PDB file of C-alpha atoms in Angstrom:
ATOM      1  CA  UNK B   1     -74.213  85.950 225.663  1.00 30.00           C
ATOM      2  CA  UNK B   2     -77.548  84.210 226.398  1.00 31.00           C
ATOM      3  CA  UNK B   3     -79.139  84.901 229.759  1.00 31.00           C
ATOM      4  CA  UNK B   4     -80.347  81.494 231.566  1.00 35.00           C
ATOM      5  CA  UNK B   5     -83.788  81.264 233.170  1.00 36.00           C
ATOM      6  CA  UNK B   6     -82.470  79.420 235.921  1.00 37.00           C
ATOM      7  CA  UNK B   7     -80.440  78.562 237.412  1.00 40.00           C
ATOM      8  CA  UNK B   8     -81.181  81.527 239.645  1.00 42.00           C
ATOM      9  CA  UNK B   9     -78.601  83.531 242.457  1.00 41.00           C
ATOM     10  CA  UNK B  10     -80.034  83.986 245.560  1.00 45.00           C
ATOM     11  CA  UNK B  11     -81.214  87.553 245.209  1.00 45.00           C
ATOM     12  CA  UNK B  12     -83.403  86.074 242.446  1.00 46.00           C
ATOM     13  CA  UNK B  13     -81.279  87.206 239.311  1.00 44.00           C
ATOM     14  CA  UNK B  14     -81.140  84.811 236.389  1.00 41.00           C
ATOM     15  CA  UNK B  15     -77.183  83.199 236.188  1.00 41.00           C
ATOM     16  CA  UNK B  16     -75.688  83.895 232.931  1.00 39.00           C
ATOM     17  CA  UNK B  17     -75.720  80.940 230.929  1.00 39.00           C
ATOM     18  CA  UNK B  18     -72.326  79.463 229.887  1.00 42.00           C
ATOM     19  CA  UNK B  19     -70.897  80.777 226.638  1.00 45.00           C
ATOM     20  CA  UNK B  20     -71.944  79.252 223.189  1.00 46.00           C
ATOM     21  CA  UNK B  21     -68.933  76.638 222.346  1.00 49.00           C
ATOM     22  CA  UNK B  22     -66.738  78.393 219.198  1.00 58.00           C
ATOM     23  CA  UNK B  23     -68.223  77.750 216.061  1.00 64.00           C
ATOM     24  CA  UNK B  24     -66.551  75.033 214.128  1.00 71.00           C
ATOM     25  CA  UNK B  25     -64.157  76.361 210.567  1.00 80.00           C
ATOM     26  CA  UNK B  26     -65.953  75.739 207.688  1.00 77.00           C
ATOM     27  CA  UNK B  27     -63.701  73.266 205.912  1.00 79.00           C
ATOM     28  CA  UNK B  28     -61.296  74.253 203.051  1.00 87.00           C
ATOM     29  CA  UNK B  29     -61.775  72.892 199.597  1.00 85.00           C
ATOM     30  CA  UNK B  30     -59.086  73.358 197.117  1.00 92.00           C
ATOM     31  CA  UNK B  31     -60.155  73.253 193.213  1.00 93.00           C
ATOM     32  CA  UNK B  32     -56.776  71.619 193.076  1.00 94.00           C
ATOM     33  CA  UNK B  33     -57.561  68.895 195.555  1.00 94.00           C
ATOM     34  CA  UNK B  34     -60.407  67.844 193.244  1.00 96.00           C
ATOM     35  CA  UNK B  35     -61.553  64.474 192.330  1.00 96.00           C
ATOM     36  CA  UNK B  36     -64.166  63.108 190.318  1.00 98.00           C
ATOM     37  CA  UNK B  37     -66.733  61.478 192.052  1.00 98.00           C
ATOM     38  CA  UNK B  38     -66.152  57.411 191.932  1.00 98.00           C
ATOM     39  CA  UNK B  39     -69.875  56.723 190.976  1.00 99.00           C
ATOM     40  CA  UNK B  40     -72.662  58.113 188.898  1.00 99.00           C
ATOM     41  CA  UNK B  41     -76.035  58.683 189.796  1.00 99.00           C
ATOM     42  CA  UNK B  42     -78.552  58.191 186.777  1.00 99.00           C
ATOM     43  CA  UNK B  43     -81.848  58.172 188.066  1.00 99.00           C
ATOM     44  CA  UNK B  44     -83.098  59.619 191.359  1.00 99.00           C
ATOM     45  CA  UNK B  45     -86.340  58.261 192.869  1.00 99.00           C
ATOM     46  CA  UNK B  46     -87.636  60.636 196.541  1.00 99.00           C
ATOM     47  CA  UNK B  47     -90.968  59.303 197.841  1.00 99.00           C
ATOM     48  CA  UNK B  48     -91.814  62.304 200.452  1.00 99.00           C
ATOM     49  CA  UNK B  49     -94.443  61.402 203.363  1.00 99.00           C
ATOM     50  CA  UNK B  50     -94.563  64.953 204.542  1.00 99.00           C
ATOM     51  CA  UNK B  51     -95.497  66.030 208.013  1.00 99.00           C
ATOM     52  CA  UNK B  52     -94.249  69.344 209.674  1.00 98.00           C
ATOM     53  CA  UNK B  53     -92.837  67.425 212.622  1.00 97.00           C
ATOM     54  CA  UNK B  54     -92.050  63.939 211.155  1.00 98.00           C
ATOM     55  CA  UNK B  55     -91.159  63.809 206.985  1.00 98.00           C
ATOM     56  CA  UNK B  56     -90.013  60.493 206.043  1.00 99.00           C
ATOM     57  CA  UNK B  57     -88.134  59.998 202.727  1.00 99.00           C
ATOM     58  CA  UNK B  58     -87.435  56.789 201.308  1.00 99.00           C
ATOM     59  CA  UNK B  59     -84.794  57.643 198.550  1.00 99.00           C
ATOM     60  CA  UNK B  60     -84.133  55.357 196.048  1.00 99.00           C
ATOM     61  CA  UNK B  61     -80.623  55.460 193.847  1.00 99.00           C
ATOM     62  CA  UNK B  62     -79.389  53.679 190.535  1.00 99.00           C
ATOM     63  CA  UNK B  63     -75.913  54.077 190.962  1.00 99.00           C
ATOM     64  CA  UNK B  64     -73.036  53.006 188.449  1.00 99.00           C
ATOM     65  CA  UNK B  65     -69.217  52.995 188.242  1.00 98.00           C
ATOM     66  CA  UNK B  66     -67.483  56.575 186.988  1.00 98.00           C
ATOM     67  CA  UNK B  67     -65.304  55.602 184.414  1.00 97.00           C
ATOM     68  CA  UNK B  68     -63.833  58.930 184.595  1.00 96.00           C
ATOM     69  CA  UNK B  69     -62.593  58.153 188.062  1.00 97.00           C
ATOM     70  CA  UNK B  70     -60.526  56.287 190.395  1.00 96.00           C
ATOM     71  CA  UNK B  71     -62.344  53.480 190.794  1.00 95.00           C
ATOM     72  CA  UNK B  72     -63.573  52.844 194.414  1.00 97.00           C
ATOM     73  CA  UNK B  73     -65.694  50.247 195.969  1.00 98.00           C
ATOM     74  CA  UNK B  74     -66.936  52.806 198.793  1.00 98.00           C
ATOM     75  CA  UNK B  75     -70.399  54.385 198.285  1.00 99.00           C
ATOM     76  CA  UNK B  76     -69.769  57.645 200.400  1.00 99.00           C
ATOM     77  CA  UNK B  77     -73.287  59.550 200.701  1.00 99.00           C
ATOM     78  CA  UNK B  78     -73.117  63.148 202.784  1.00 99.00           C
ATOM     79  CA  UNK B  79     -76.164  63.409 205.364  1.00 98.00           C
ATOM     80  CA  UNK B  80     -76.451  66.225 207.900  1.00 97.00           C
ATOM     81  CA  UNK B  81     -79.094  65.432 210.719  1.00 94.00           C
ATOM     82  CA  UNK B  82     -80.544  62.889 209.337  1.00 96.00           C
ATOM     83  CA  UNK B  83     -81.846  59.195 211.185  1.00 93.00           C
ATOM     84  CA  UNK B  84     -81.179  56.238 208.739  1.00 97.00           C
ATOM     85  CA  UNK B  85     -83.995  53.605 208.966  1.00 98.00           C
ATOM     86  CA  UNK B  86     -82.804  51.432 206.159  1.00 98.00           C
ATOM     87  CA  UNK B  87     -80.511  50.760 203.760  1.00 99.00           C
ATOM     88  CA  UNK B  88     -80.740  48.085 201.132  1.00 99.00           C
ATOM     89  CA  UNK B  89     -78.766  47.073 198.151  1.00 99.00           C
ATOM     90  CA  UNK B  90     -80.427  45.674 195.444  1.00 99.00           C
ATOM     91  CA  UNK B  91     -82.986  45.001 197.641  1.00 98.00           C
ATOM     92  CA  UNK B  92     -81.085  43.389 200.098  1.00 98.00           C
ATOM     93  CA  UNK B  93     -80.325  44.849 203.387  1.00 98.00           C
ATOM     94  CA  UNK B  94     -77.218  46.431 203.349  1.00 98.00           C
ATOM     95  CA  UNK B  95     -74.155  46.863 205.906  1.00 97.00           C
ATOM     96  CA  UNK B  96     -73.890  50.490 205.959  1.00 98.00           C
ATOM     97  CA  UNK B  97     -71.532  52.783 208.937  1.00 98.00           C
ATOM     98  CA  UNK B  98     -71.303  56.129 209.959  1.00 98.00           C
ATOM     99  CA  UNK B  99     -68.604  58.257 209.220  1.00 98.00           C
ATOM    100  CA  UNK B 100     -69.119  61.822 210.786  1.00 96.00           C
ATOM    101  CA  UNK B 101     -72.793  63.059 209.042  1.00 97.00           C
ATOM    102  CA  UNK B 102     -71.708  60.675 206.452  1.00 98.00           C
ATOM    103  CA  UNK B 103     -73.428  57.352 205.461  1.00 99.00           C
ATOM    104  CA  UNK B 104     -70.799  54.671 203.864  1.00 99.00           C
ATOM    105  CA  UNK B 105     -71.441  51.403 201.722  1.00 98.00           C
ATOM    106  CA  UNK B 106     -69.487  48.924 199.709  1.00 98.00           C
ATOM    107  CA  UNK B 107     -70.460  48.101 196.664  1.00 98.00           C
ATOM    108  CA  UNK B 108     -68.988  45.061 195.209  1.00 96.00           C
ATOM    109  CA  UNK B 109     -69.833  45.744 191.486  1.00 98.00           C
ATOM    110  CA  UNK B 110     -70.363  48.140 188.674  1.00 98.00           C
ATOM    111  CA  UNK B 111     -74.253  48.797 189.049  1.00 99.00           C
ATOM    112  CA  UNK B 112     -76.604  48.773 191.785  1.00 99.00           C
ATOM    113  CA  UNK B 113     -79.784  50.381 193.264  1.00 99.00           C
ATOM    114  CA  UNK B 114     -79.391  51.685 196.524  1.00 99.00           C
ATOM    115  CA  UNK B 115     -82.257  52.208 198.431  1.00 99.00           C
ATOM    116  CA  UNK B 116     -82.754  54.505 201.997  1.00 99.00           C
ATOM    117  CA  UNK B 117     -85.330  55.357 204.474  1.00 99.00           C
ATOM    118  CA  UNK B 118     -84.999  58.227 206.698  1.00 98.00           C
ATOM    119  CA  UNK B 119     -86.939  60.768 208.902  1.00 97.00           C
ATOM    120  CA  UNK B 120     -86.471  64.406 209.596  1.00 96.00           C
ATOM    121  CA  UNK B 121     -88.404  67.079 211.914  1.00 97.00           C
ATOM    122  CA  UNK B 122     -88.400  69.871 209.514  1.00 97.00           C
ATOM    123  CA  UNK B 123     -90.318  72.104 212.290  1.00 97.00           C
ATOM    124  CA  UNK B 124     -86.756  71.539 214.186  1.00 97.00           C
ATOM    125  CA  UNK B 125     -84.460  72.549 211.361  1.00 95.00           C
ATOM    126  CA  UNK B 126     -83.667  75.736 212.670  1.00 93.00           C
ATOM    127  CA  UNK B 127     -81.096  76.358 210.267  1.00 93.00           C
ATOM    128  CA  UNK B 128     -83.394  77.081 207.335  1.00 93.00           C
ATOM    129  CA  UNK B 129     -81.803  74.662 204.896  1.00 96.00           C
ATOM    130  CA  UNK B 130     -82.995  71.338 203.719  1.00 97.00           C
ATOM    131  CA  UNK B 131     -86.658  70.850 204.395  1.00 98.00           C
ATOM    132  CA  UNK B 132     -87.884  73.273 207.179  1.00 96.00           C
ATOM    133  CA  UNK B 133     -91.452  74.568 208.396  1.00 96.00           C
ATOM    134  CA  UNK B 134     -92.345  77.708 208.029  1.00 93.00           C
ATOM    135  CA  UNK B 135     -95.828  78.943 209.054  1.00 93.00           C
ATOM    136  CA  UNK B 136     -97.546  76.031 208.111  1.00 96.00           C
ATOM    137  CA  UNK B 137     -95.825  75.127 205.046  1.00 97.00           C
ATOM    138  CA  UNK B 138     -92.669  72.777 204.016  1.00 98.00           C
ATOM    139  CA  UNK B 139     -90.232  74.720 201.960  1.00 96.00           C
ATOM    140  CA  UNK B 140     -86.221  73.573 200.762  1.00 96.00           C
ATOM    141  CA  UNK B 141     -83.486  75.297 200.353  1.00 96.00           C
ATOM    142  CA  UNK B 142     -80.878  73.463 199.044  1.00 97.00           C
ATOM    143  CA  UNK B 143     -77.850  76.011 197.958  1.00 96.00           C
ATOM    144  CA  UNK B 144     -75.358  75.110 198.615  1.00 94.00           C
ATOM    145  CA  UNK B 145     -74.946  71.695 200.530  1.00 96.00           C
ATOM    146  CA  UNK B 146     -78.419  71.768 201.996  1.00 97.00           C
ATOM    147  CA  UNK B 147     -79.550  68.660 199.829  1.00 98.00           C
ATOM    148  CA  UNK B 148     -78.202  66.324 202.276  1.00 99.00           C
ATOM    149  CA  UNK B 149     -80.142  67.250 205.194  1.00 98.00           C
ATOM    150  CA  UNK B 150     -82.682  65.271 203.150  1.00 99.00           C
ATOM    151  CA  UNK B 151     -81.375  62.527 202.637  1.00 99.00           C
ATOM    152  CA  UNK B 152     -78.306  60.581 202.187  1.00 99.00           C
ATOM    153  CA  UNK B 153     -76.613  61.448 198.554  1.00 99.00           C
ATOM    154  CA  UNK B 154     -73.848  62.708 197.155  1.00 99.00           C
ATOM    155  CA  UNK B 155     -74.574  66.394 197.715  1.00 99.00           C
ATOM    156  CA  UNK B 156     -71.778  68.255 195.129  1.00 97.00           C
ATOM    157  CA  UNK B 157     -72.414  69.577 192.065  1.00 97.00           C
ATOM    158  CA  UNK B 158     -70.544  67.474 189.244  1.00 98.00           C
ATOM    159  CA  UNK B 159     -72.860  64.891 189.931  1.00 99.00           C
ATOM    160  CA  UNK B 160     -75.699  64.776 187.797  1.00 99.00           C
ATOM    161  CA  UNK B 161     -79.632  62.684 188.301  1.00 99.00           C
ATOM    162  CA  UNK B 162     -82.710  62.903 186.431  1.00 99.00           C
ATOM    163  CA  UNK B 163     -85.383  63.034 189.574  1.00 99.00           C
ATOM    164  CA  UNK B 164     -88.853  61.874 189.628  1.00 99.00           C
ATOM    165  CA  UNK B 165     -90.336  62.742 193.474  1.00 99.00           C
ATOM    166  CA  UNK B 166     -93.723  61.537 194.661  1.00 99.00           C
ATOM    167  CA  UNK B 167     -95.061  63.363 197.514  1.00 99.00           C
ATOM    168  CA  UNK B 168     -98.122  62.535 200.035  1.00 99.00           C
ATOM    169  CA  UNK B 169     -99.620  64.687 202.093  1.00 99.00           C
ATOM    170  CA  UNK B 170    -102.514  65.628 204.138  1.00 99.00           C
ATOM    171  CA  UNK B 171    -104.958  67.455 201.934  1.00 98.00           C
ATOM    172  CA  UNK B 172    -106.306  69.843 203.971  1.00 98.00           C
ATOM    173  CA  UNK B 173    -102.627  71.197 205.408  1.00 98.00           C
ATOM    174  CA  UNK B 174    -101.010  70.776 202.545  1.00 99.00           C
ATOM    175  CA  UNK B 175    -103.509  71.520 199.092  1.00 99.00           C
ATOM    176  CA  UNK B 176    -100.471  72.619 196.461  1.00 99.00           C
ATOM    177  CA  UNK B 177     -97.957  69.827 196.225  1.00 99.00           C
ATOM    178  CA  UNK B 178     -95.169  71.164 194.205  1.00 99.00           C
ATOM    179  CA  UNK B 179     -91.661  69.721 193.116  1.00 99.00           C
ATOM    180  CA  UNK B 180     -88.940  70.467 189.690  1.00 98.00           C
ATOM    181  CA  UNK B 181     -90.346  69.121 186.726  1.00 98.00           C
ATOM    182  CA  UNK B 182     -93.503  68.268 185.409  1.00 98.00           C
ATOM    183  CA  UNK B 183     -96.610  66.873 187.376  1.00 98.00           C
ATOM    184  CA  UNK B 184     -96.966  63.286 185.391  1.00 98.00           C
ATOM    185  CA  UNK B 185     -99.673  61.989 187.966  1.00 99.00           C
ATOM    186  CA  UNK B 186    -101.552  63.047 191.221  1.00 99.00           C
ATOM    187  CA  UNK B 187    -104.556  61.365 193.036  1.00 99.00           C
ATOM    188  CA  UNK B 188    -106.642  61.275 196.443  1.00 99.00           C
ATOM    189  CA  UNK B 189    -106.236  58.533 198.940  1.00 98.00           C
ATOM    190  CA  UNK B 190    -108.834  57.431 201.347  1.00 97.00           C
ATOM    191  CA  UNK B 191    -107.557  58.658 204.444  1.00 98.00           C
ATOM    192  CA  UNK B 192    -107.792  62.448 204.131  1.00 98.00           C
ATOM    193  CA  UNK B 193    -104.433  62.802 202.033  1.00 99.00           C
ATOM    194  CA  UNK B 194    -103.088  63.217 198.898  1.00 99.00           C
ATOM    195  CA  UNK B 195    -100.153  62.666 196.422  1.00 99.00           C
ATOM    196  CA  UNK B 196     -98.573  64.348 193.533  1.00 99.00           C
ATOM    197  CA  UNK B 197     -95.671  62.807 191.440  1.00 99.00           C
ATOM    198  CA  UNK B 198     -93.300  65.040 189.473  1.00 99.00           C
ATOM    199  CA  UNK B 199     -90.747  64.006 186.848  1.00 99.00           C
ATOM    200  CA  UNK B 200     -87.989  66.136 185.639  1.00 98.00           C
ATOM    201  CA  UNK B 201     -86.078  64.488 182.285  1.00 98.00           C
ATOM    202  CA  UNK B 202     -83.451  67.096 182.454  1.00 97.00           C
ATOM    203  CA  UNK B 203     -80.042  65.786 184.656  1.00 98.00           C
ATOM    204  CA  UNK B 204     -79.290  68.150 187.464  1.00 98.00           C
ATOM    205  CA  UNK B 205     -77.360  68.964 190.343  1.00 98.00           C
ATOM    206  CA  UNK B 206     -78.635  68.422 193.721  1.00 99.00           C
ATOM    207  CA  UNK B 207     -78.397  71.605 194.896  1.00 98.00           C
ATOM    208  CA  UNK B 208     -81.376  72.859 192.307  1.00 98.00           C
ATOM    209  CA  UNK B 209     -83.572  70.544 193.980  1.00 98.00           C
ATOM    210  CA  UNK B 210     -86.860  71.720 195.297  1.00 98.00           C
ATOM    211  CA  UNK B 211     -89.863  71.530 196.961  1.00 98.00           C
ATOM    212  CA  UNK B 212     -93.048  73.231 198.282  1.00 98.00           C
ATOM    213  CA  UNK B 213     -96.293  72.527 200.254  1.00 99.00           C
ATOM    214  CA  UNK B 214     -98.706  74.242 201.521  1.00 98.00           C
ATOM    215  CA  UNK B 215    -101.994  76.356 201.353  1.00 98.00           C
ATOM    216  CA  UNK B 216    -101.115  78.362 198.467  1.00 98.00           C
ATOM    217  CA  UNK B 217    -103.644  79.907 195.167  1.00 99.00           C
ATOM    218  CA  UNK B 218    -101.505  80.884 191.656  1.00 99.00           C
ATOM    219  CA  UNK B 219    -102.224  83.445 189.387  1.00 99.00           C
ATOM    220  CA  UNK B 220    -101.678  81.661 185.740  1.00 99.00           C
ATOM    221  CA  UNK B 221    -101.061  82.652 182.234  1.00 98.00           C
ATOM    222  CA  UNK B 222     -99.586  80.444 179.375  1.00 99.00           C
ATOM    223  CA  UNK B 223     -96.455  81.437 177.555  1.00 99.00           C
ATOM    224  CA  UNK B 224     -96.007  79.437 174.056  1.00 99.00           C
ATOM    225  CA  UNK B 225     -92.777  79.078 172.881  1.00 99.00           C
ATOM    226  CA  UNK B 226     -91.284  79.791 169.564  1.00 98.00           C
ATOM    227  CA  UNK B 227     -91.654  76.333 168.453  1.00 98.00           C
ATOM    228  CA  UNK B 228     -95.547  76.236 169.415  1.00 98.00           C
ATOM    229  CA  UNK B 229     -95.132  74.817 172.383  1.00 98.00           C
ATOM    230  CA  UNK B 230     -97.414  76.081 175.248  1.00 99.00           C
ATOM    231  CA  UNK B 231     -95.937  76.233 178.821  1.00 99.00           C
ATOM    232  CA  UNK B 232     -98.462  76.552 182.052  1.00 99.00           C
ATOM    233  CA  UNK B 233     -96.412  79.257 183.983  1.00 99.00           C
ATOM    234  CA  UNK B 234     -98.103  79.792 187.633  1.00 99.00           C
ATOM    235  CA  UNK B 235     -96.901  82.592 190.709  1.00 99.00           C
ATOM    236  CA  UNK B 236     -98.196  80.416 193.435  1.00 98.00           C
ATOM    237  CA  UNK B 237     -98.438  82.901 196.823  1.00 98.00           C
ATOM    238  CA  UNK B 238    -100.666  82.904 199.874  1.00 97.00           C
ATOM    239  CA  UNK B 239    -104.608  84.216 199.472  1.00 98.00           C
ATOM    240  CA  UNK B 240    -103.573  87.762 200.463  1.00 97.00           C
ATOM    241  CA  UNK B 241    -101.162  88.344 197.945  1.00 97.00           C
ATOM    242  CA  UNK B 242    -102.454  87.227 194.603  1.00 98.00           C
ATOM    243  CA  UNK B 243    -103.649  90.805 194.135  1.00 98.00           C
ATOM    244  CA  UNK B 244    -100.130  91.851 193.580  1.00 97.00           C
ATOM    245  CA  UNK B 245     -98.812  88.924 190.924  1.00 98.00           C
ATOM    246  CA  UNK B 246     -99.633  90.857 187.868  1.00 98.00           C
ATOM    247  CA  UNK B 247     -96.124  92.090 187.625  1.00 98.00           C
ATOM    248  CA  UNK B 248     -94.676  89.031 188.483  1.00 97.00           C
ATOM    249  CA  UNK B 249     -96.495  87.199 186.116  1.00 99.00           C
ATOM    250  CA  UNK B 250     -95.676  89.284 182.995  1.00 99.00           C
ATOM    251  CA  UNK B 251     -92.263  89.816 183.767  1.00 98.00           C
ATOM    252  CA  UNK B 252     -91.677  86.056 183.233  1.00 98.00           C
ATOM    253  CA  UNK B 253     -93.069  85.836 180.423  1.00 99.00           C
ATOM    254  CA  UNK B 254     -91.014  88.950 178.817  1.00 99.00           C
ATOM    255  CA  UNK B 255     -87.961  86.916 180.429  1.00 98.00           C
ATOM    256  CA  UNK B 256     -88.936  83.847 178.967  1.00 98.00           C
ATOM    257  CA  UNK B 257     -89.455  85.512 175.180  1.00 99.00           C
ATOM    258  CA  UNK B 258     -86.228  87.658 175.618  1.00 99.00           C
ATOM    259  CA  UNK B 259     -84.028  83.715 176.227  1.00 98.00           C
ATOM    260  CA  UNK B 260     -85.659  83.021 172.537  1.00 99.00           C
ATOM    261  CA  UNK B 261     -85.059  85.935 171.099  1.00 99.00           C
ATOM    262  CA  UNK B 262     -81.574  86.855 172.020  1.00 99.00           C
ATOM    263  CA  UNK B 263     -80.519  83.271 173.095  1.00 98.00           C
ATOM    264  CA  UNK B 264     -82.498  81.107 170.815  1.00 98.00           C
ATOM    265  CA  UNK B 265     -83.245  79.451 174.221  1.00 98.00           C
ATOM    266  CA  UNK B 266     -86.768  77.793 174.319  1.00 98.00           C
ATOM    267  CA  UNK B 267     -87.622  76.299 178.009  1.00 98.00           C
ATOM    268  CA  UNK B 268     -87.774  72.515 178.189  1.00 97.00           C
ATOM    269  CA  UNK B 269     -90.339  72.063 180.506  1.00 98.00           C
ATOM    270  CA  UNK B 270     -94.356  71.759 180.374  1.00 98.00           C
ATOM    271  CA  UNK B 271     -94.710  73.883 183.481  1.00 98.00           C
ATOM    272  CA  UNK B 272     -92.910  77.430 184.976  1.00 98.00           C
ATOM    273  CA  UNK B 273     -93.872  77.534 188.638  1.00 98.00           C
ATOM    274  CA  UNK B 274     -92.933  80.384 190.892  1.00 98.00           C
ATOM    275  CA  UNK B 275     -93.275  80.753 194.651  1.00 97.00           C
ATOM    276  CA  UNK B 276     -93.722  84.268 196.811  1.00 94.00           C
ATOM    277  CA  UNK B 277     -93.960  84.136 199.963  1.00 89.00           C
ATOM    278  CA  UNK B 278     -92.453  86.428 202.445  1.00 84.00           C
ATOM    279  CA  UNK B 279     -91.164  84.079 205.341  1.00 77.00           C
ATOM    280  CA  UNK B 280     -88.290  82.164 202.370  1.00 76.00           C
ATOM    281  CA  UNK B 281     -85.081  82.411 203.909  1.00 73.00           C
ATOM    282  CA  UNK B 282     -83.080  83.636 200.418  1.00 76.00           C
ATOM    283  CA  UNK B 283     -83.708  86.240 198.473  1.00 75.00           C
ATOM    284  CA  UNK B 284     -84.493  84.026 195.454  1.00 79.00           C
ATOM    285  CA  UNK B 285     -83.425  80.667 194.361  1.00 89.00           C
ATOM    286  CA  UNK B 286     -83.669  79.071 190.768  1.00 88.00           C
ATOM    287  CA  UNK B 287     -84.215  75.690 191.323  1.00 94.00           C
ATOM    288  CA  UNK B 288     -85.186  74.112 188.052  1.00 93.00           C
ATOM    289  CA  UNK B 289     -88.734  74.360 187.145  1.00 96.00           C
ATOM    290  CA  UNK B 290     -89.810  75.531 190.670  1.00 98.00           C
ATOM    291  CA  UNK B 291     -88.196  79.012 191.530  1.00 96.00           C
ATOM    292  CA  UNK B 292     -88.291  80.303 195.049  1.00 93.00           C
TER     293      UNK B 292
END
């Protein structure tokens, strides 16, 4: 039980504070109760203005009708804590509710892009998952429905998008701007910030998303592939600990020839970052591209 700071008794003692409420059941999903999900998500377009106290993430969504299920002119997207600023369909501003954390649309055909602006505080986001603050630097954690305290989406893992993520930042908080994918573009604007844009041509879950700035230095070493192909691999950590990546470092690239060799598995990206740094809250997580 938490003990108050005031009220106070009259000898002086702190009051204890009332009782945390019970927490609420987690609910129960059934494999058997499963559905497919009415739409498909093709493309997935995040355009991060990061800030430790104020993030704001304008995401933008080609979405098409699921053959493959019950069709459905509701657009349900989960959300967790999040502020809606705008919603637009096709461009046009959209009449959107809340159900619960849930953001709801009607669609009234079989292909649209849906397009919305929210905010977050990740310094606030206490619970670790999402986008949260840590010591100075923005970090996700999106296993297992964490995705959607970032924005509005359908956060479950049949549903597959190929994401390309542009993220602005100010320079001197923020020097390593790193996403899934590859880094297609980056640049310096004129008021002390800059941006990075990363594309990743591979479909994936939502839950593999991930994301990562801050003041960080990488100890690098390319791997080629079996096919010639040579791979930028980088174990990005904080100034004190790039002294102690060595291991790190070669270990992926045994990893990376022992997929080939045993799994004729080559890796389909240009780059292999990892991030180290002690304050993550999971032991490891293997977001595509970007491993935490």
């Amino acid at each position: 039980m938490d003990i108050a700071t005031t009220p106070t008794t009259p000898d002086g003692n702190p009051e204890l504070a009332d009782a945390a409420p019970a927490p609420h059941d987690p609910p129960v999903i059934r494999r058997e109760d499963y559905r497919p999900y009415p739409w498909r998500v093709p493309t997935t377009h995040l355009d991060f203005q990061l800030g430790l106290e104020a993030t704001q993430v304008t995401a933008t969504l080609t979405v098409e009708r699921n053959p493959a299920a019950e069709p459905s002119r509701e657009l349900r997207l989960n959300g967790d804590s999040l502020t809606a600023l705008s919603v637009t369909i096709d461009g046009t501003p959209a009449d959107w509710r809340m159900d619960g954390p849930d953001l709801v649309l009607t669609l009234p055909g079989d292909k649209h892009t849906v397009a919305i602006v929210t905010t977050l505080d990740p310094a606030a986001n206490t619970q670790l998952m999402g986008l949260y603050a840590s010591n100075g630097m923005l970090c996700t954690q999106c296993e297992a429905e964490g995705f959607r305290r970032i924005t509005f989406f359908p956060d479950r893992p049949d549903v597959l998008s190929t994401y390309t993520v542009r993220m602005t930042g100010d320079k001197g908080a923020f020097p390593v701007l790193l996403c899934n994918g590859n880094r297609v573009a980056e640049g310096v604007n004129g008021d002390g910030t800059h941006w990075a844009e990363w594309h990743d041509p591979w479909p994936k879950p939502s839950y593999l998303f991930a994301l990562v700035a801050g003041d960080l230095v990488a100890n690098s070493k390319p791997f080629t592939t079996q096919s010639g192909r040579v791979v930028e691999c980088n174990i990005w950590v904080r100034a004190d600990d790039l002294a102690r990546t060595d291991h790190a470092l070669e270990s992926l690239h045994r990893a990376m020839k022992w997929d080939e060799d045993v799994f004729g598995r080559e890796y389909d990206l240009d780059l292999y970052n990892i991030v180290a740094v002690s304050d993550f809250n999971m032991g490891a997580m293997e977001n595509k591209g970007l491993n935490v």
